[in-house]
Short mmCIF file of C-alpha atoms in Angstrom, two decimals:
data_model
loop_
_atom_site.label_atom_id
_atom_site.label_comp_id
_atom_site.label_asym_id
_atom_site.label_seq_id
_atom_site.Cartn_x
_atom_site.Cartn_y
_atom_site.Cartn_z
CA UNK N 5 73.80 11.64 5.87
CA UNK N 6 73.20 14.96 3.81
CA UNK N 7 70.53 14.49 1.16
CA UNK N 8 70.89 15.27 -1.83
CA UNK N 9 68.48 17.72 -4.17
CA UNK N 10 69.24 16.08 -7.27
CA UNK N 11 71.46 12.89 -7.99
CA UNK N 12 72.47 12.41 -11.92
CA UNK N 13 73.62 8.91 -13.04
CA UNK N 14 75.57 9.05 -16.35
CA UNK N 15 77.62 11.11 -17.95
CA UNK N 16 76.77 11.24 -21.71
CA UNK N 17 75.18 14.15 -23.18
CA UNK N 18 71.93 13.75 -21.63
CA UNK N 19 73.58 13.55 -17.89
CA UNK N 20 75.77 16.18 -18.40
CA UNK N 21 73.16 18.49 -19.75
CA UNK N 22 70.97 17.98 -16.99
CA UNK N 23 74.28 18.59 -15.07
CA UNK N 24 74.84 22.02 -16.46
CA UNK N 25 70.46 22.96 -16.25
CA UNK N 26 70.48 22.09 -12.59
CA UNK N 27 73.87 23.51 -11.54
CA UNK N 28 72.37 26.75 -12.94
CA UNK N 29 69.32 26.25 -10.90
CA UNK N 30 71.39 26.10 -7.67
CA UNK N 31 70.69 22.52 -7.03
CA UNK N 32 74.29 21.62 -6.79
CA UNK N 33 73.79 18.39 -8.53
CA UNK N 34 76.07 15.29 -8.10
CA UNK N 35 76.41 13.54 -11.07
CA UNK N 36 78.47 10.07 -10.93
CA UNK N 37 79.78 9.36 -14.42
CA UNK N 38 80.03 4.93 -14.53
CA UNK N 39 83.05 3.17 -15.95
CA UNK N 40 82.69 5.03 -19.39
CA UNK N 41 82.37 8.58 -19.04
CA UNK N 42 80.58 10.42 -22.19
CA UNK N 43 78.95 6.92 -23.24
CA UNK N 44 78.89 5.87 -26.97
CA UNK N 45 80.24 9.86 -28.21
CA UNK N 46 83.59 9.71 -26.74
CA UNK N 47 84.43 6.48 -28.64
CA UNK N 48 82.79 8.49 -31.76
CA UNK N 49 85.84 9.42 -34.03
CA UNK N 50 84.38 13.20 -34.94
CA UNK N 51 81.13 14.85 -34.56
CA UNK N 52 79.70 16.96 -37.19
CA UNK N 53 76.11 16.93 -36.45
CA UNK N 54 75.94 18.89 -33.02
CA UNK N 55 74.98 22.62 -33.70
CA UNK N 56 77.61 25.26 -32.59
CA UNK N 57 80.57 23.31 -34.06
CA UNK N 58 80.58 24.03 -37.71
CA UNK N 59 83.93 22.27 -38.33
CA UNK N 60 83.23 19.35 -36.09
CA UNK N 61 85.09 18.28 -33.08
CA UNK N 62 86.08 14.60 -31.86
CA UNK N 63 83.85 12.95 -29.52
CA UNK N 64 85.99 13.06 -26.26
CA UNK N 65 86.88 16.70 -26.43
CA UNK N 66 82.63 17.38 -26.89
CA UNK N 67 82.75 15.15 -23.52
CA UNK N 68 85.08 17.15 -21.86
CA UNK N 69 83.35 20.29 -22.79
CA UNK N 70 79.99 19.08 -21.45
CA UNK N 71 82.06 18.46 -17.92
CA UNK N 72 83.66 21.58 -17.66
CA UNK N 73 80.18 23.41 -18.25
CA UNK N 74 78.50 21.46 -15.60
CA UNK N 75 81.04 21.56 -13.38
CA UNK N 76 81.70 25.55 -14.29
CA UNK N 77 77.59 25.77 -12.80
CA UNK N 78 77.98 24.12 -9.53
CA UNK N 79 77.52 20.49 -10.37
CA UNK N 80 79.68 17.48 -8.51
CA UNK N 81 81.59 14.80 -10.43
CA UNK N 82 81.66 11.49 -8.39
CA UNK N 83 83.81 8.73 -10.60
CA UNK N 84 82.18 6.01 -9.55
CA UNK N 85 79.29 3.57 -10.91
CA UNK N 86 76.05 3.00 -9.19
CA UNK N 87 75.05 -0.43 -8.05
CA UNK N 88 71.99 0.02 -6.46
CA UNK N 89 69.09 2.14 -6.35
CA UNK N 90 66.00 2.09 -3.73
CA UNK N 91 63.05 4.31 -4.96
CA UNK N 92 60.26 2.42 -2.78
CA UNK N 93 60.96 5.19 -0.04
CA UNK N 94 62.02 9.03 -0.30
CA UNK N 95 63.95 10.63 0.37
CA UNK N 96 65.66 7.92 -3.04
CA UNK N 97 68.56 5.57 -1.95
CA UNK N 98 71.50 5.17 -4.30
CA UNK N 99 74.27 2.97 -3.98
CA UNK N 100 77.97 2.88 -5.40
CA UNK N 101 79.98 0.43 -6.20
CA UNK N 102 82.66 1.96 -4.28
CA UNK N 103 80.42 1.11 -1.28
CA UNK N 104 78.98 4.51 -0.66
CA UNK N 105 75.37 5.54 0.02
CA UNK N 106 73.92 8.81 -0.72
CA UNK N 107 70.14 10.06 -0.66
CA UNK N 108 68.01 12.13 -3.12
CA UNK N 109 65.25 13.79 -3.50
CA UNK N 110 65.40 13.47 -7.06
CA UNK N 111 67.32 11.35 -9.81
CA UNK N 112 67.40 11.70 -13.30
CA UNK N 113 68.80 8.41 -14.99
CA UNK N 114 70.83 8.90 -18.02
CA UNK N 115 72.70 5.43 -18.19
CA UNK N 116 71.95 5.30 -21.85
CA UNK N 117 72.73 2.31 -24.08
CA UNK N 118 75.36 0.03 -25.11
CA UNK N 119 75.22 -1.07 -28.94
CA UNK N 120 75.76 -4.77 -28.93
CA UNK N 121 78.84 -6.41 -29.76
CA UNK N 122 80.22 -8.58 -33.07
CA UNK N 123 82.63 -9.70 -30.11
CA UNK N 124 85.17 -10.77 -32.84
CA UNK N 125 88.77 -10.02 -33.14
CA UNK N 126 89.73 -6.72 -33.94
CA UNK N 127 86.49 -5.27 -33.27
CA UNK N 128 87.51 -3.29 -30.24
CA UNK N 129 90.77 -2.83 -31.15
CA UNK N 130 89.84 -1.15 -34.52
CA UNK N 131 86.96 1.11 -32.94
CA UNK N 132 87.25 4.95 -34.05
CA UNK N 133 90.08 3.35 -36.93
CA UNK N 134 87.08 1.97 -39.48
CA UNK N 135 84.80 -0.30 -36.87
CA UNK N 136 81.75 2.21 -35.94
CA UNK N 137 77.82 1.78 -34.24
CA UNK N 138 77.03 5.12 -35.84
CA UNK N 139 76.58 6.46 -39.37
CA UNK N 140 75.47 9.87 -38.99
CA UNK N 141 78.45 10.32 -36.77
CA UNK N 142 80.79 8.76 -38.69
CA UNK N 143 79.55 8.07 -42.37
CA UNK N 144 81.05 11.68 -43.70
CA UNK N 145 84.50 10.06 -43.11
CA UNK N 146 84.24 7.26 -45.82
CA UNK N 147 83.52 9.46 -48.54
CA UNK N 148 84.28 7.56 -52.02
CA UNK N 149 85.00 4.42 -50.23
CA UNK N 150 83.79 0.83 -49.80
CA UNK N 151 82.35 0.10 -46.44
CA UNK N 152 80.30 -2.96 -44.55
CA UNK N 153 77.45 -2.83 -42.96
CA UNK N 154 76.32 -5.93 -40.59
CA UNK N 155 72.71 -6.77 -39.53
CA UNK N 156 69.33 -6.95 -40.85
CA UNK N 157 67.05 -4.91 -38.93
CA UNK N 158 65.69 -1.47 -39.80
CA UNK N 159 68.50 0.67 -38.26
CA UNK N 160 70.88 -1.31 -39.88
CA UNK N 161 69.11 -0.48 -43.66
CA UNK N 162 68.29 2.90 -42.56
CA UNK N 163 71.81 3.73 -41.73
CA UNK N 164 73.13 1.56 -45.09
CA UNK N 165 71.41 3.84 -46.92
CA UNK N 166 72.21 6.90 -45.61
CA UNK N 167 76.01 5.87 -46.08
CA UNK N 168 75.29 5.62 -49.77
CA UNK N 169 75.41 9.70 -49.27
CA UNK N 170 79.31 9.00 -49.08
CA UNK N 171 80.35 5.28 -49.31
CA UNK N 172 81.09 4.27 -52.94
CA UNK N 173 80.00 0.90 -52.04
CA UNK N 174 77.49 -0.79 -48.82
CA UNK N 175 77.52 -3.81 -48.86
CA UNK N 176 74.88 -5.36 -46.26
CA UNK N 177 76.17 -8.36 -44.23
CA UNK N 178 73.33 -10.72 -42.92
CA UNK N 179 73.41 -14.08 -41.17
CA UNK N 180 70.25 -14.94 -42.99
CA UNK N 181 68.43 -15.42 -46.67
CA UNK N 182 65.92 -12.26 -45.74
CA UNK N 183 65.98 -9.67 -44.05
CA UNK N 184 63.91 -8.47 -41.01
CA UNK N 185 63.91 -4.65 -41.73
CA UNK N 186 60.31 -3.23 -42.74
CA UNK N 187 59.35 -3.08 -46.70
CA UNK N 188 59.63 0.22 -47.33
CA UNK N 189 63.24 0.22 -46.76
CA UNK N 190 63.94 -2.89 -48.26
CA UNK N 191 62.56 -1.63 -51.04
CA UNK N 192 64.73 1.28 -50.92
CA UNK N 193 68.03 -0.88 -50.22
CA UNK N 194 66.91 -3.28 -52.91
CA UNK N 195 66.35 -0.26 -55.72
CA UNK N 196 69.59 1.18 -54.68
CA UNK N 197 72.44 0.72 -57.14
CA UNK N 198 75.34 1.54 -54.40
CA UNK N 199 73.62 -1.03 -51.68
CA UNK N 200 74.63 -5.29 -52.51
CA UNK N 201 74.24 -7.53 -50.24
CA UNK N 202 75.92 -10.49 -48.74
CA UNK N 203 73.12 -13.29 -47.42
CA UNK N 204 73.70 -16.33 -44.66
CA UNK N 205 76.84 -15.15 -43.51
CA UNK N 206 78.64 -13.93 -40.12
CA UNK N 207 81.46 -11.63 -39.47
CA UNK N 208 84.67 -13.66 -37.90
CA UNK N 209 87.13 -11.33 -37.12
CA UNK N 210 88.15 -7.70 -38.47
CA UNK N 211 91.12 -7.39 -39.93
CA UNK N 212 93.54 -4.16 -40.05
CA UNK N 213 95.96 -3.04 -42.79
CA UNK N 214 99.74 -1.70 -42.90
CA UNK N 215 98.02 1.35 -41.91
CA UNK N 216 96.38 -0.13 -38.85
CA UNK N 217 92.74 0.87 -40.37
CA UNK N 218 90.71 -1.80 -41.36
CA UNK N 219 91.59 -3.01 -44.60
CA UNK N 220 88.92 -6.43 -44.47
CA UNK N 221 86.61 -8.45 -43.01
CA UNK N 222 86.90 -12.58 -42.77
CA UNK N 223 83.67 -13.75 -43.46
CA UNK N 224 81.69 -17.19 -42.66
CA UNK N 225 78.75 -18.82 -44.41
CA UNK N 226 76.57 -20.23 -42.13
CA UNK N 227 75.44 -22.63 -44.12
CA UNK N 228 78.28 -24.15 -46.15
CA UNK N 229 81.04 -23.27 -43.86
CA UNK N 230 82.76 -21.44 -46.66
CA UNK N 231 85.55 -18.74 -45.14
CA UNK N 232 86.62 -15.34 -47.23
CA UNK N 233 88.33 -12.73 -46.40
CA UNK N 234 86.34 -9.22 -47.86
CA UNK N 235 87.94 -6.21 -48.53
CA UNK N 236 86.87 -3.47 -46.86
CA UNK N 237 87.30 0.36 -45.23
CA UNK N 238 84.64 0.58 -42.60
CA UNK N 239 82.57 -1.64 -40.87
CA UNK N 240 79.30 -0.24 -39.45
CA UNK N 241 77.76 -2.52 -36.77
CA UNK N 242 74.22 -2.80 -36.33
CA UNK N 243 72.82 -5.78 -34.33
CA UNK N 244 70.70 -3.74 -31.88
CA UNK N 245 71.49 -1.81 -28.79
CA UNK N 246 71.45 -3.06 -25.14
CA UNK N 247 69.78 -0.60 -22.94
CA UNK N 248 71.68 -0.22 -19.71
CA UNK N 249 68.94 -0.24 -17.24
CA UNK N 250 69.09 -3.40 -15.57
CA UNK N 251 69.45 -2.14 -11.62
CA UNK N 252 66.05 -0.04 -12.39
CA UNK N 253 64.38 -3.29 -13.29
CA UNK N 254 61.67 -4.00 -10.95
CA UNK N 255 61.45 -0.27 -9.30
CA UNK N 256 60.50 1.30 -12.34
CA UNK N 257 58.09 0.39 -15.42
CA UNK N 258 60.31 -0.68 -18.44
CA UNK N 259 59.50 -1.96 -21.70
CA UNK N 260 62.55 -3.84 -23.39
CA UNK N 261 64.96 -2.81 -20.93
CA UNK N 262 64.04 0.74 -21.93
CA UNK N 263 62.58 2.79 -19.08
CA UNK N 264 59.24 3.98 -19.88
CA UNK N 265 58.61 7.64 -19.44
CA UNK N 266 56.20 10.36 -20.14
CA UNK N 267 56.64 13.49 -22.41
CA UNK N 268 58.44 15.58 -20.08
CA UNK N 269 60.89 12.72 -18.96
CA UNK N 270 58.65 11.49 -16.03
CA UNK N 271 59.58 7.73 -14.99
CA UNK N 272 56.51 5.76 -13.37
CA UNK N 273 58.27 6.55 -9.92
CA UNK N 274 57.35 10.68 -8.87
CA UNK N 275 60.76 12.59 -8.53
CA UNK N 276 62.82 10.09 -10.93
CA UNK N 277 63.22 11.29 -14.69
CA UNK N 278 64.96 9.37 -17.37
CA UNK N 279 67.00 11.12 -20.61
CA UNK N 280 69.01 10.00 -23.69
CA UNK N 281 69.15 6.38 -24.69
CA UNK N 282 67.96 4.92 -21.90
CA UNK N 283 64.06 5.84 -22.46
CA UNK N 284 65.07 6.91 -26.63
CA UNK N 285 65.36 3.60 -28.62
CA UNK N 286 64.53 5.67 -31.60
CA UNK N 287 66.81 8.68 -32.46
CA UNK N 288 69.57 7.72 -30.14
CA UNK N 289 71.57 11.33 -31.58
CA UNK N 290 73.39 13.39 -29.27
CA UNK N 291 71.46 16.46 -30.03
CA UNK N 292 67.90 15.06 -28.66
CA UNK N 293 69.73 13.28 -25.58
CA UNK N 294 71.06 16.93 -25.09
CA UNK N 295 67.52 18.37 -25.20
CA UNK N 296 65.83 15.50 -23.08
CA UNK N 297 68.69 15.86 -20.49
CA UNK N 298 67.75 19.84 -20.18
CA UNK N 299 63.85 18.64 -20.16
CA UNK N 300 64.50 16.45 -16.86
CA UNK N 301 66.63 19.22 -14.97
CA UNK N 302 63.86 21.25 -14.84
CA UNK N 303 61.32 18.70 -14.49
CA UNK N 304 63.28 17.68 -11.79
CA UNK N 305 63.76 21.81 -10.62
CA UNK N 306 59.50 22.04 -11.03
CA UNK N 307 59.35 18.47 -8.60
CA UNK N 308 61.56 20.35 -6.09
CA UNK N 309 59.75 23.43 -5.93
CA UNK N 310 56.66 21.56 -5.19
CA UNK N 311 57.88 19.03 -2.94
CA UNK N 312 58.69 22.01 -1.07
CA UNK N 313 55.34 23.22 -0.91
CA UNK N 314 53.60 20.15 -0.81
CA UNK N 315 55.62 17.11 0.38
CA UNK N 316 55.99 13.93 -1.18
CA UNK N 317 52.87 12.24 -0.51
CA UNK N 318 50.90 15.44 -2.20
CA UNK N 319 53.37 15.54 -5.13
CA UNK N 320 53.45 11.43 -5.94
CA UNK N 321 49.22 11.70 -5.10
CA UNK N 322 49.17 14.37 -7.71
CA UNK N 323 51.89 12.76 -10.03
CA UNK N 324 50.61 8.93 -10.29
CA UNK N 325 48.02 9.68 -12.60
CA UNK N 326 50.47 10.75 -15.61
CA UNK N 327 50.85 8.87 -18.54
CA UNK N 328 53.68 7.29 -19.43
CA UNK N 329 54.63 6.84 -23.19
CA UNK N 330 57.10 3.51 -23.87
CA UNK N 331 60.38 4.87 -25.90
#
């Protein structure tokens, strides 16, 4: 079995960055993309926000310019999700689903995150046509409209409010009679004449219109029962986000599901890096999993170069001592 210099798992910005960094550093990375290639920007309608692209672009076609530049530098596309990972021993084991095993003497983890779920009808269905898990991306698209927003938490009144840039109308959806975001911005959402709110109540389904946007939401109070159906052009979901690191649990130190790392992408384990969502619970934005995907290529270039010199047991010897900063 060949080993490999540097194995990449995930495919969103951050993996294919580090794709593109350590194809041109001749490390002829292989980079397997899971079951959604691009992550949480190719369902994004358009992005705006990414330098370079003045007029914006939609999410897939960034995606498939992120794979053409890694690829264009050398680095291997394997379509196929990994199961299994050993990093007790190096050279680093990594399993497939597909059954396959391939060794590394590096990995940079870029699984990202998965916003959670409504799970309702039409959610899915209506994704990129209304239903979004990301205002900056898509908020410039509901200019002088009413939209939704569901949850209760800070990202959910931090991205309420910066919809009131465009939205007509947010109204905040929340299953309870307070909300759990800090005070500053519920003081902000509270002063704000565009932001009402909508207490005790749950999202039941979203509904589409003749056009086959969303044209309303049916809506439950959880404590009288009540059912409405709420008009509405865009429903922005935010309940939390599920960080999709659970095969790393108990081989690397996590907080939250979030693997812990230090400044320059360093995971607790010498030679494995983690970049984008999957160590960011904060700015989850495509441009800083972009710039932490470069930072772990050549981390992960810097770990090779030594390893060379030094072997492993010098470079982890050298390496444990770092500290790690939780996302």
């Amino acid at each position: 079995m060949s080993i490999e210099n540097v194995i990449i798992i995930g495919s969103g910005p951050a993996g294919f960055t580090a794709g593109i960094y350590a194809g041109r550093a001749q490390l002829k990375p292989l980079l397997f993309t899971g079951n959604d290639i691009g992550g949480q920007v190719a369902i994004t309608y358009e992005v705006e926000n990414y330098p370079g692209f003045p007029e914006g672009l939609p999410g897939p076609e960034l995606v498939e310019r992120f794979q053409k530049q890694a690829e264009r530098f050398g680095a291997r596309i394997e379509y196929d999700y990994v199961s299994e990972v050993d990093f007790t021993r190096h050279p680093f084991v990594v399993r497939t689903q597909s059954g396959s095993e391939y060794q590394a003497k590096s990995v940079i983890i870029a699984t990202g995150a998965t916003p959670r779920k409504l799970q309702v009808p039409g959610e899915q269905e209506l994704v990129g046509r209304g239903v979004s898990y990301c205002a900056t991306c898509d908020g410039f698209f509901f200019r002088g409209k009413d939209v939704v927003v569901v949850g209760g938490g800070d990202s959910a009144l931090e991205e309420g409010l910066f919809l009131t840039r465009f939205a007509d109308k947010v109204t905040i959806i929340h299953r309870r009679d307070e909300l759990r975001a800090s005070k500053i911005l519920q003081k902000r959402a509270f002063e704000n004449e565009k932001v009402d709110f909508i207490w005790d109540t749950i999202v039941t389904s979203i509904n589409a219109g003749e056009s086959g946007a969303v044209a309303s939401v049916t809506l439950k109070n959880v404590k009288t029962g009540e059912t409405r159906e709420f008009p509405t052009e865009g429903v922005f979901i935010f309940i939390g986000h599920e960080p999709n690191g659970w095969m790393f649990e108990g081989q690397l130190e996590m907080k939250d599901g979030y693997i812990v790392t230090d400044r320059n992408m360093h995971a607790s384990v010498p030679g494995v890096f983690a970049a984008g969502e999957i160590q960011d619970n904060h700015f989850r934005q495509v441009a800083t999993s972009v710039g932490q995907g470069a930072m772990a290529a050549m981390e992960a270039e810097k770990f090779l170069a030594e390893l060379e010199d030094e072997g492993y047991e010098a470079v982890k010897a050298k390496m444990l001592g770092q500290e790690l900063v939780p996302a």
